[in-house]
Amino acid sequence: MKKIVLLAALAIFSVTGVNAQKKAAKASKIATSKVETPKVDGPGMVFENETIDYGTIPADSDGNRKFVFTNNGNKPLIISNTQGSCGCTVPTTPKEPIAPGAQGFIGVKYATDRAGQSFTKTVTVTSNAVGQETKVLTIKGNVLPRETPATPAAPTKS
């Protein structure tokens, strides 16, 4: 009899524990799903970040970065053009339409051979996004000066 009571108690507690875990997992999903992008009627474009900070980087380092975005609309998003504010900032444009709900990216390459300079540049994005046919994105940072090679000491006469 004791074994039956003990077995029944274990079964009840294990079912309660599983239900509590399921509720906790469901609450976690609800909390993370509340951070949704607003939906638009037509093509839309929401960027994860509209500014990329390179920070302080060495001269001649990798200047490639990506602006990631989501089409939060219900029609395909078409990026028709991307334009850097100067020749040192070269963006890449997605060639294919971005489907509703899909992610895409705008690549940007800053010329890090311009050593010893702080920079703030822009990339202008032209698209069919509702309400924001043009969007200006920003890159900024500081490129360290190149290290100058040490000059050899003049030989001393003995």
Coordinates of C-alpha atoms in Angstrom, one line a residue, residues 76-154:
P76 CA 8.3 42.8 -51.8
L77 CA 10.8 45.4 -51.0
I78 CA 13.0 46.6 -53.8
I79 CA 16.2 48.6 -53.1
S80 CA 16.8 50.6 -56.3
N81 CA 20.0 52.4 -55.3
T82 CA 22.5 52.9 -52.5
Q83 CA 24.9 55.8 -52.6
G84 CA 27.9 56.6 -50.3
S85 CA 28.6 60.2 -49.3
C86 CA 32.1 60.0 -50.8
G87 CA 34.3 57.7 -52.7
C88 CA 35.8 56.3 -49.5
T89 CA 32.4 54.7 -48.6
V90 CA 31.2 52.1 -51.1
P91 CA 27.8 50.4 -50.4
T92 CA 26.4 47.3 -52.1
T93 CA 22.8 47.0 -53.2
P94 CA 20.7 43.8 -52.9
K95 CA 19.9 42.7 -56.5
E96 CA 16.7 40.7 -55.7
P97 CA 13.5 41.9 -54.1
I98 CA 13.2 41.2 -50.3
A99 CA 10.1 39.1 -49.6
P100 CA 7.7 40.2 -46.8
G101 CA 9.1 39.1 -43.4
A102 CA 12.5 38.3 -44.9
Q103 CA 15.9 39.9 -44.0
G104 CA 18.4 41.5 -46.3
F105 CA 21.5 43.6 -45.9
I106 CA 23.3 46.6 -47.4
G107 CA 27.0 46.0 -47.4
V108 CA 29.3 49.0 -46.9
K109 CA 33.1 49.2 -47.2
Y110 CA 35.0 52.1 -45.8
A111 CA 38.5 52.8 -47.2
T112 CA 40.6 52.2 -44.1
D113 CA 43.8 53.2 -45.9
R114 CA 42.9 56.8 -44.9
A115 CA 45.0 56.5 -41.8
G116 CA 44.9 58.9 -38.8
Q117 CA 41.4 60.1 -39.3
S118 CA 38.1 60.2 -37.5
F119 CA 35.2 59.7 -40.0
T120 CA 31.5 60.0 -40.1
K121 CA 30.0 59.1 -43.5
T122 CA 26.5 58.3 -44.8
V123 CA 24.9 55.8 -47.1
T124 CA 21.6 56.9 -48.8
V125 CA 19.2 54.0 -49.6
T126 CA 16.5 54.5 -52.2
S127 CA 13.7 51.9 -52.2
N128 CA 10.0 51.4 -52.6
A129 CA 9.4 51.2 -48.8
V130 CA 6.2 52.9 -47.8
G131 CA 6.8 56.2 -46.1
Q132 CA 10.6 56.1 -46.4
E133 CA 11.6 56.0 -50.0
T134 CA 15.0 57.3 -49.0
K135 CA 16.8 56.3 -45.8
V136 CA 20.1 57.7 -44.6
L137 CA 22.4 55.3 -42.7
T138 CA 25.6 56.4 -40.9
I139 CA 29.0 54.8 -40.4
K140 CA 31.6 56.3 -38.1
G141 CA 34.9 55.5 -36.5
N142 CA 38.5 56.3 -36.1
V143 CA 41.4 54.9 -38.2
L144 CA 44.7 54.8 -36.3
P145 CA 47.8 56.3 -38.0
R146 CA 50.2 53.9 -39.5
E147 CA 53.2 53.0 -37.4
T148 CA 56.3 54.5 -38.9
P149 CA 59.2 52.2 -39.1
A150 CA 62.0 53.0 -36.7
T151 CA 64.9 54.7 -38.4
P152 CA 68.2 52.8 -37.9
A153 CA 70.7 54.6 -35.7
A154 CA 73.7 56.1 -37.5

